[in-house]
Short mmCIF file of C-alpha atoms in Angstrom, two decimals:
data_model
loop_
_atom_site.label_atom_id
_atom_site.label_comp_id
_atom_site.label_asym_id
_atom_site.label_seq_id
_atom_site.Cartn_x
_atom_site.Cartn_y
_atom_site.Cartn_z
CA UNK A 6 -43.59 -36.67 19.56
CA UNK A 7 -45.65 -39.58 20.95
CA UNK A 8 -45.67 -40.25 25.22
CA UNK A 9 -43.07 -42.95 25.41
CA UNK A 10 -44.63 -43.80 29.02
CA UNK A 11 -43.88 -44.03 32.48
CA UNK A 12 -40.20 -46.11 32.05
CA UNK A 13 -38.81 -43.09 29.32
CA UNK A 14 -36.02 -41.29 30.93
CA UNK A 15 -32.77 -40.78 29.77
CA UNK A 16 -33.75 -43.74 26.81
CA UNK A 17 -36.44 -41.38 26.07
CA UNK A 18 -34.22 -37.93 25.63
CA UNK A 19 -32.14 -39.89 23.44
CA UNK A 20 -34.58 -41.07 21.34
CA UNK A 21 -36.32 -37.50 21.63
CA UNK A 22 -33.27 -36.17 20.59
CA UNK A 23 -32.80 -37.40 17.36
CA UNK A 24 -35.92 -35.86 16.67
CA UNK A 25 -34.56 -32.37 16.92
CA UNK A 26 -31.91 -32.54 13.93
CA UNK A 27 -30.05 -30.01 15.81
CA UNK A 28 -26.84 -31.48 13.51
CA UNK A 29 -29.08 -29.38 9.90
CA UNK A 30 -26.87 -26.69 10.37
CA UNK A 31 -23.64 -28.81 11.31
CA UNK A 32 -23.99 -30.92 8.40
CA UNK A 33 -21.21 -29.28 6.59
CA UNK A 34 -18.69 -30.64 9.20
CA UNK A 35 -20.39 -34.21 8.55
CA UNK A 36 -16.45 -35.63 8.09
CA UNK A 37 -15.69 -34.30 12.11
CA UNK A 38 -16.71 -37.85 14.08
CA UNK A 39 -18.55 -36.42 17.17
CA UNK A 40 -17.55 -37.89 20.54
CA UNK A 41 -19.98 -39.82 22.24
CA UNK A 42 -17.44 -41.70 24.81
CA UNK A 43 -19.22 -39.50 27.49
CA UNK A 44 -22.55 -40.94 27.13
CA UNK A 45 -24.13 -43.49 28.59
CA UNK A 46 -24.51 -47.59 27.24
CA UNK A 47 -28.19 -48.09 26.60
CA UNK A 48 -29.92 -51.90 26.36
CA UNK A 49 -31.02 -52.81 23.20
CA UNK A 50 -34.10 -54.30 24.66
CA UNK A 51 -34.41 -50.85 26.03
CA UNK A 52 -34.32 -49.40 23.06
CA UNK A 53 -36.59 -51.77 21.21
CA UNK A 54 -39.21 -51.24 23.74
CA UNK A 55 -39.08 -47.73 22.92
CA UNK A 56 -38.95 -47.74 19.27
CA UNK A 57 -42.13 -50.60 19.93
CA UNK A 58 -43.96 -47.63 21.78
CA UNK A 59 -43.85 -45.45 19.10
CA UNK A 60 -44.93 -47.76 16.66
CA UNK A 61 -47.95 -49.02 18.77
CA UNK A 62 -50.15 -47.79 15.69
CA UNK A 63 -48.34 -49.19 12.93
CA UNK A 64 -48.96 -53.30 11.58
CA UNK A 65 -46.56 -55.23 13.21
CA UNK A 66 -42.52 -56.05 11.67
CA UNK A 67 -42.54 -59.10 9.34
CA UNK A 68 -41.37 -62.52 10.23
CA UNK A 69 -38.46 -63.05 8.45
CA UNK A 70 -36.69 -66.86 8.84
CA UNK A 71 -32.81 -67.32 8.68
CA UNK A 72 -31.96 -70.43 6.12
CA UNK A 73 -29.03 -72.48 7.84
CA UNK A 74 -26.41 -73.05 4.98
CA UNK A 75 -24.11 -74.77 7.01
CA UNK A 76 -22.30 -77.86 5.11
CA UNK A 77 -21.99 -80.11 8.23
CA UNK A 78 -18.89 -78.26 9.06
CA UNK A 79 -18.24 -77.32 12.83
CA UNK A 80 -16.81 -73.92 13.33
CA UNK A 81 -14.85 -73.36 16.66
CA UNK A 82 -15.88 -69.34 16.84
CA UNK A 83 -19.12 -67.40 17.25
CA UNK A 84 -20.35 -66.81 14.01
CA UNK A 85 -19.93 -63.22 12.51
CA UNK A 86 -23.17 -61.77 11.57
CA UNK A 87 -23.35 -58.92 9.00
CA UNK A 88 -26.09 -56.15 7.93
CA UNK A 89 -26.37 -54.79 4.60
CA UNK A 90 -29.31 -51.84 3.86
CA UNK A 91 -30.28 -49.05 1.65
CA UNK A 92 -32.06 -47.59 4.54
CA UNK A 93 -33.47 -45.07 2.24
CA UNK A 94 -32.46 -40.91 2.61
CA UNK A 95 -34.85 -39.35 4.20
CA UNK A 96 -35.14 -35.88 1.92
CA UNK A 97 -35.44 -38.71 -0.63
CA UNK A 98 -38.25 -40.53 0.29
CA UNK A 99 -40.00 -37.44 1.16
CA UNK A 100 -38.56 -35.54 -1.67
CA UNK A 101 -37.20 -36.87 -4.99
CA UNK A 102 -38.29 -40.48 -5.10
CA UNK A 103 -41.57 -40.29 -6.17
CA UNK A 104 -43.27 -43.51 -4.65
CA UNK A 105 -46.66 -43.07 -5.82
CA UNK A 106 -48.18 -46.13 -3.82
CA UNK A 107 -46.89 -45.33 -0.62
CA UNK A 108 -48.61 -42.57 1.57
CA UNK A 109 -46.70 -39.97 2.58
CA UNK A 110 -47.62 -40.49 6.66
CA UNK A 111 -45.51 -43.45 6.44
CA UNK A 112 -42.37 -41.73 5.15
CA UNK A 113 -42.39 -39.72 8.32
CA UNK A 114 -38.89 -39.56 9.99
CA UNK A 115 -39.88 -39.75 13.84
CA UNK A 116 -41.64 -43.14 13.38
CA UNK A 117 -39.50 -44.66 9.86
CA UNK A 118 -36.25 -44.22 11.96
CA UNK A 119 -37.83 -46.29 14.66
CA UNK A 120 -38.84 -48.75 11.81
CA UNK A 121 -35.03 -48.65 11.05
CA UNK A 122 -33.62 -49.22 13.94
CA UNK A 123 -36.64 -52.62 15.04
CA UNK A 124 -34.63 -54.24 11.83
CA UNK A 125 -31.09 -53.58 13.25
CA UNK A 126 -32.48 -54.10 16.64
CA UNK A 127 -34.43 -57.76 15.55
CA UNK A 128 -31.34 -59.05 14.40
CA UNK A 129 -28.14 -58.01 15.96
CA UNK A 130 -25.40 -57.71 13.71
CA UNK A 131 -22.09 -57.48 15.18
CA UNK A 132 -21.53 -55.30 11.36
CA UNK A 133 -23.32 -53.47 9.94
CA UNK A 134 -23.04 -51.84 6.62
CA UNK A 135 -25.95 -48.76 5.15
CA UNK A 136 -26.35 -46.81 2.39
CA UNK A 137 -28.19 -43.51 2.00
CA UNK A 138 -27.33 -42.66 5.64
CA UNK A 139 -28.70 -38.90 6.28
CA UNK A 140 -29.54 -38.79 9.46
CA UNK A 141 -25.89 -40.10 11.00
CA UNK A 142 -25.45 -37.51 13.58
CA UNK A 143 -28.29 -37.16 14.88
CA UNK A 144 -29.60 -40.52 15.12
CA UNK A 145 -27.47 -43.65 14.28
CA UNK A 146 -24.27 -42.32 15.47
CA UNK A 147 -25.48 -41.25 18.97
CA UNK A 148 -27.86 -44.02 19.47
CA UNK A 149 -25.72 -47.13 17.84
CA UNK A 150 -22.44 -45.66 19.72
CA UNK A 151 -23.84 -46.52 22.93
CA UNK A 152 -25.28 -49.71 21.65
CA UNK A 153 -21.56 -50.76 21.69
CA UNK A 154 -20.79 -49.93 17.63
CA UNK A 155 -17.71 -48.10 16.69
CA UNK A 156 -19.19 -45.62 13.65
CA UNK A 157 -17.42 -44.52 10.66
CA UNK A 158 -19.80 -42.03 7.93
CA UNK A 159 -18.69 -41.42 4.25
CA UNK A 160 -20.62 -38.57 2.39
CA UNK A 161 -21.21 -38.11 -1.13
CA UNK A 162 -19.61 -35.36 -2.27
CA UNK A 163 -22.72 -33.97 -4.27
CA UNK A 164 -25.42 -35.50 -2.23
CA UNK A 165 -28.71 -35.24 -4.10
CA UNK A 166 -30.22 -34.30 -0.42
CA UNK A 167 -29.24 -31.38 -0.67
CA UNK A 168 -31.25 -30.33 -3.43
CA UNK A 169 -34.09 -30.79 -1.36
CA UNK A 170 -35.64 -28.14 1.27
CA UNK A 171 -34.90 -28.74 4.88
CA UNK A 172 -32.77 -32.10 4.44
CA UNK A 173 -30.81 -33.20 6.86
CA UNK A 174 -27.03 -32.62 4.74
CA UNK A 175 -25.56 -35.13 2.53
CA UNK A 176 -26.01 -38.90 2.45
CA UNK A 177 -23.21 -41.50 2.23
CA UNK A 178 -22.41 -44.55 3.46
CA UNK A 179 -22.00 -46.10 7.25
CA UNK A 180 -20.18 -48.94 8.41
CA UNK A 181 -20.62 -50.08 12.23
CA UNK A 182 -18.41 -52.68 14.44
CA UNK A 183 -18.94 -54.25 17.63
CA UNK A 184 -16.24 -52.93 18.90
CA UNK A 185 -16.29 -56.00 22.21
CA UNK A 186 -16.33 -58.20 19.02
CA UNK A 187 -13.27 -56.48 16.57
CA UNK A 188 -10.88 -53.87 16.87
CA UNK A 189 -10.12 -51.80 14.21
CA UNK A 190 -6.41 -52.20 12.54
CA UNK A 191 -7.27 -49.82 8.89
CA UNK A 192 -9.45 -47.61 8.00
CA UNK A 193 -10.13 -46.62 4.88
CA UNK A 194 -12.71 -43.74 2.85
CA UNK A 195 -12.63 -44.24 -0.78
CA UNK A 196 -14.10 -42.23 -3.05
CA UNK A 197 -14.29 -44.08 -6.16
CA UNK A 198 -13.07 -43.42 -9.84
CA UNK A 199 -14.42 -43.96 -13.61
CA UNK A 200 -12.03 -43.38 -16.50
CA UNK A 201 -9.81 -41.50 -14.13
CA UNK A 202 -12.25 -39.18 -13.24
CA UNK A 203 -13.26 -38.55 -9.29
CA UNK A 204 -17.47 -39.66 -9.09
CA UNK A 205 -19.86 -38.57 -6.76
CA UNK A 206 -19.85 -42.45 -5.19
CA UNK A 207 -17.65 -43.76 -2.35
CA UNK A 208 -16.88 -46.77 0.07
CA UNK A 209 -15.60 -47.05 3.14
CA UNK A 210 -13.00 -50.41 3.99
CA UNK A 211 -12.03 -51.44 7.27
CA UNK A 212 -9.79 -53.89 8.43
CA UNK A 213 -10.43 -55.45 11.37
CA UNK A 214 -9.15 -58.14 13.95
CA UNK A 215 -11.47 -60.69 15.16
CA UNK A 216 -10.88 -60.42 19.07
CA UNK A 217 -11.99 -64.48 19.59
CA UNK A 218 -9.80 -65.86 16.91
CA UNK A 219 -7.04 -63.10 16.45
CA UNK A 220 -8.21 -63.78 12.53
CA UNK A 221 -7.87 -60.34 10.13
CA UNK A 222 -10.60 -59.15 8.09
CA UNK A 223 -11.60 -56.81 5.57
CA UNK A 224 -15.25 -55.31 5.82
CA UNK A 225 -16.00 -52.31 2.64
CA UNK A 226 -19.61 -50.78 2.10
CA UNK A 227 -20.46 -49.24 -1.08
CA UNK A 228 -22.93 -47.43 -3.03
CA UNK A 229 -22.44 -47.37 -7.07
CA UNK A 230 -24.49 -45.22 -9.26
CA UNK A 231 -28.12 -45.64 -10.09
CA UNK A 232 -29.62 -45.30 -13.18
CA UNK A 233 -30.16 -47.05 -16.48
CA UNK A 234 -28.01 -45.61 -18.69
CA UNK A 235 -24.65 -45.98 -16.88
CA UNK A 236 -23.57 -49.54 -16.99
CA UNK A 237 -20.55 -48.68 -18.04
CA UNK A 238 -19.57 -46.35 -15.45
CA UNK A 239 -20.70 -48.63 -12.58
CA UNK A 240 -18.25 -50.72 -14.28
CA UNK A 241 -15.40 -48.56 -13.94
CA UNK A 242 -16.44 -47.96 -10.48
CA UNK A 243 -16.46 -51.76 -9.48
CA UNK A 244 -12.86 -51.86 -11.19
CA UNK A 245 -11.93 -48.89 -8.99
CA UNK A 246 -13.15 -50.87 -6.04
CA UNK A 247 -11.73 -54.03 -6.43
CA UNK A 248 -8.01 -52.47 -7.06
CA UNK A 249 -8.52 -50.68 -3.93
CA UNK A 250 -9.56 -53.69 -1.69
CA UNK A 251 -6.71 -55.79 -3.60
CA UNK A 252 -4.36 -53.67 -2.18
CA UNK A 253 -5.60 -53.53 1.34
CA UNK A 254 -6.17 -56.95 1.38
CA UNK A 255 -2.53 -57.38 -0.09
CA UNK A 256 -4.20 -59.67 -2.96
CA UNK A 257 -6.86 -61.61 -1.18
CA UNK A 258 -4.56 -62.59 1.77
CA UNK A 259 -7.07 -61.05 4.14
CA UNK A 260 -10.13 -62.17 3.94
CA UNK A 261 -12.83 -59.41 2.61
CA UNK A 262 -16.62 -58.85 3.01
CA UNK A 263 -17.88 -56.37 0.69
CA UNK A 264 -21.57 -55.36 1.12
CA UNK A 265 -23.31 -52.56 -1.52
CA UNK A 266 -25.69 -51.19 -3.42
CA UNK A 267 -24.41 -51.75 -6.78
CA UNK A 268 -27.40 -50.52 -8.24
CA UNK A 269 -26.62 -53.34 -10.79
CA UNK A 270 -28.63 -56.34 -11.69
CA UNK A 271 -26.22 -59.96 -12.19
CA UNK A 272 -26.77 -59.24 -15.78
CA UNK A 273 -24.55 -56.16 -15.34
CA UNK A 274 -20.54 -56.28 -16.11
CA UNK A 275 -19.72 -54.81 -13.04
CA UNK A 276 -21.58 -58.05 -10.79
CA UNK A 277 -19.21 -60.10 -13.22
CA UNK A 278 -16.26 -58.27 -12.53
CA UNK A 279 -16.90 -59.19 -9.03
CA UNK A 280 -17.70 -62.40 -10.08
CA UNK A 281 -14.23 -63.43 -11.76
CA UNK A 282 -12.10 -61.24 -9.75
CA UNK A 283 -8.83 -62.59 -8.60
CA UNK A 284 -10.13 -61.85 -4.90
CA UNK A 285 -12.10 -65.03 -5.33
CA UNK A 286 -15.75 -63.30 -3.90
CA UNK A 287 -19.20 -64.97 -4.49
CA UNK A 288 -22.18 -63.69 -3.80
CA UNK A 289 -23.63 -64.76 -0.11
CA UNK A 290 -27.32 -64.84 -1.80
CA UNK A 291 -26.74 -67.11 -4.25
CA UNK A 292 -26.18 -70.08 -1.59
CA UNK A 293 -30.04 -69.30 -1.03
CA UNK A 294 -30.85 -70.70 -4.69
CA UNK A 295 -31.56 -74.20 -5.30
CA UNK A 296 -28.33 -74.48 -7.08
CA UNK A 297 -26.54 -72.37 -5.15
CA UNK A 298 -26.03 -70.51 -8.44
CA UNK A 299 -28.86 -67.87 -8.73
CA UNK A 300 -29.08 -63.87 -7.22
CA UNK A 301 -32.49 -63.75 -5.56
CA UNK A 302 -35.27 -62.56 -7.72
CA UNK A 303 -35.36 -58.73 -6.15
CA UNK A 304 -33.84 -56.47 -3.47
CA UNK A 305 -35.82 -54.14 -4.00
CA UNK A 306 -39.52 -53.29 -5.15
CA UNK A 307 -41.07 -50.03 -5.78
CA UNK A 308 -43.59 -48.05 -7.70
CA UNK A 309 -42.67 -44.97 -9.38
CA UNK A 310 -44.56 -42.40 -11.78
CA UNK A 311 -42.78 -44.43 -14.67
CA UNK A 312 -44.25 -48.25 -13.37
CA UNK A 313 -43.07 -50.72 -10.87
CA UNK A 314 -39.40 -51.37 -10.42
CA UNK A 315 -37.98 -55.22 -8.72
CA UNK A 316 -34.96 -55.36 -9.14
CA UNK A 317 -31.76 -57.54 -7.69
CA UNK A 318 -29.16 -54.77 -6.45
CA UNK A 319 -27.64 -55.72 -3.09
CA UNK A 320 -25.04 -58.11 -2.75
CA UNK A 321 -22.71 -59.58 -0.01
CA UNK A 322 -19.65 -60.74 -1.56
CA UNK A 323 -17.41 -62.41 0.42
CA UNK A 324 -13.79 -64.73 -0.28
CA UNK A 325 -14.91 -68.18 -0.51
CA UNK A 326 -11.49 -69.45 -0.09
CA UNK A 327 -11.62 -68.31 3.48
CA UNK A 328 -14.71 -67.35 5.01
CA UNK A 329 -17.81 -69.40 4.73
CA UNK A 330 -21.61 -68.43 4.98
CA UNK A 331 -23.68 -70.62 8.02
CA UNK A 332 -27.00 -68.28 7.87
CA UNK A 333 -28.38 -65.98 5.51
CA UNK A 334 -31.82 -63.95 6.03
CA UNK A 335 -34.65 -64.95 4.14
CA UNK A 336 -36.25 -62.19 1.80
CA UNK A 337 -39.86 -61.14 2.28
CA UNK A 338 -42.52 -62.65 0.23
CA UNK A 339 -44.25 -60.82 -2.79
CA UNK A 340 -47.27 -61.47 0.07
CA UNK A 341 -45.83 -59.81 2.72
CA UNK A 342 -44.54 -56.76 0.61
CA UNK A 343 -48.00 -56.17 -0.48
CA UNK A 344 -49.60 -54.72 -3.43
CA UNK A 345 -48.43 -51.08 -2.70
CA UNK A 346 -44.61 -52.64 -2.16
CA UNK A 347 -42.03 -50.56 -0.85
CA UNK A 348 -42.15 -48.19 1.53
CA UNK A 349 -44.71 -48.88 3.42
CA UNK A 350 -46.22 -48.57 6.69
CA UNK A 351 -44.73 -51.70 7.57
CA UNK A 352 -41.38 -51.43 5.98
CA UNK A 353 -39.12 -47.88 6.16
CA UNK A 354 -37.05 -48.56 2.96
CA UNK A 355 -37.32 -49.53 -0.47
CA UNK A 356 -34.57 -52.11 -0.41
CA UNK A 357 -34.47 -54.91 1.61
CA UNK A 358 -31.60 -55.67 4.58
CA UNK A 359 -29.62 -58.82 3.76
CA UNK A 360 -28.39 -60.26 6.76
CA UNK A 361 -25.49 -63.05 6.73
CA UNK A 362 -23.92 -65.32 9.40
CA UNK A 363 -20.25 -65.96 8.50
CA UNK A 364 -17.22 -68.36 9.99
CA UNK A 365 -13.45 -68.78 9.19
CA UNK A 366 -12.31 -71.82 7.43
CA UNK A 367 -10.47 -73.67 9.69
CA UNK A 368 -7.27 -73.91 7.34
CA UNK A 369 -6.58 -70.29 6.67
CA UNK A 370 -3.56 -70.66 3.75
CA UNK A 371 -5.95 -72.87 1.99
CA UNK A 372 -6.90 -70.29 -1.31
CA UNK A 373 -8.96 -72.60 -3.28
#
């Protein structure tokens, strides 16, 4: 563990912490929440300065640039900003994903977490949404709980962590609030169906009141399953999904926000299920386009034993009818990713974070 310096501690022995992965042997409790109400608020700037300090070695983060996609509309509420990020499982990375290009000293867990957190750190989301959590209990619950975040975790059932030596239990998916910011009406852990059968995929929906406006919300994270080959049951999984968050959003009459790895380029019939649902989503990205009307080239870029894989997978849908996008996160450049793309020593994951500002609509019954 590197010398965090002279200003280290009790932000220090949290960090340090983490490092132990005390919660390896706890991991088959990973549905108990732990209680963290007794420890103390830390400053993000704290924290950043600390996660900075260990990566004094690495090439500095990347300068990503917010697009302003606001319409000339004035909004009378502090915009909502929301995360979404395959942050990459660690036992993955190190242990099934094969990324030829990308040296294993930069996959290691005490610095890439710190990599992690700088992106959630540079840009503040009062939600936040991951995939391919695996390190929840000992790092991003303890440390984003006293950031302010109320933390909910959703394994897989059969986690493919677990068939790697000394992982850190089962992945799933996370979904974080600012909990000054909303307060938490629903709660919801899915785990999704195809053709009637229970799948190794799940989601997590929340519904949440906006403590400014008094305006409801739905916020759902997902993670479908990967492969070529199962189109079709990605399909079935995004039906799944959608009659689930038609229900708790009683047919689109609270607003949704659905953020995933759908593992599913727009080509796929589960993006145009989404698509044409009677939810009325679209797809934050797209208002990046020059039309407003095309998915960004990639999410994510890797090289594996089989070639290089860029790919469009991550989406933030949202109901246009009531919520409306002011900001959305630039990707990074084929420059910046580099020749070696993703991971990399300046980049922990092999997808990229999408990052979205949202507002109400001012008239709230208006549907169309």
């Amino acid at each position: 563990v590197c010398s965090m310096g002279n200003s280290s501690s009790r932000l220090y022995s949290a960090l340090a912490k983490t490092l132990s992965s005390s919660a390896v042997s706890q991991h088959q409790d990973c549905l108990e929440q732990p209680d963290s109400t007794r420890l103390d608020p830390i400053d993000p700037k704290d924290l950043l300065e600390e996660c900075q300090i260990v990566l004094q070695k690495r090439p500095p983060r990347f300068q990503r640039d917010f697009v302003d996609l606001k319409q000339n509309t004035a909004s009378n509420h502090r915009p909502i900003r929301v995360m979404q990020w395959n942050i990459l499982a660690q036992a993955l990375g190190e242990g099934k994903d094969n990324f030829v290009r990308c040296p294993i000293e930069a996959l290691k867990w005490e610095e890439r977490k710190c990599l992690i957190l700088e992106e959630i750190l540079a840009y503040k989301p009062d939600i936040l949404c991951l995939q391919e959590v695996d390190h929840y209990f000992d790092t991003f619950e303890p440390l984003l709980s006293r950031l302010g975040y109320q933390c909910t975790f959703f394994p897989k059932p059969w986690s493919p962590c677990l068939d790697v030596e000394q992982n850190n239990g089962p992945d799933g998916c996370a979904l974080f609030f600012l909990k000054d910011r909303f307060e938490l009406i629903n709660s919801a852990n899915i785990r999704l169906t195809a053709m009637k059968l229970k799948t190794n995929q799940v989601a997590i929906a929340q519904t949440l009141k906006c403590n400014e406006t008094g305006r409801l919300f739905c916020i759902a994270v997902t993670h479908l399953k990967a492969r070529t080959g199962w189109e079709r049951f990605r399909s079935a999984q995004g039906c799944d999904l959608l009659q689930n968050l038609k229900s708790i959003t009683q047919g689109a009459k609270i607003p949704l926000i659905i953020c995933g790895d759908f593992n599913a380029e727009p080509t796929e019939e589960v993006y145009r299920e989404f698509s044409n649902s009677s939810l009325n989503l679209n797809s934050a990205y797209k208002l990046l386009s020059p039309d407003g009307q095309s998915e960004p080239p990639y999410t994510t870029w890797k090289i594996r034993p089989s070639g290089e894989c860029r790919h469009t997978l991550d989406y933030i849908w949202y109901s246009q009818h009531a919520l409306k996008v002011n900001s959305a996160l630039g990707l990074l450049t084929e420059e910046q990713i580099g020749p070696n793309r993703l991971p990399s020593f300046n980049y922990p994951s092999d997808h990229l974070s999408l990052v979205c500002d949202f507002s109400f609509n001012q008239d709230p019954d208006r549907l169309l």
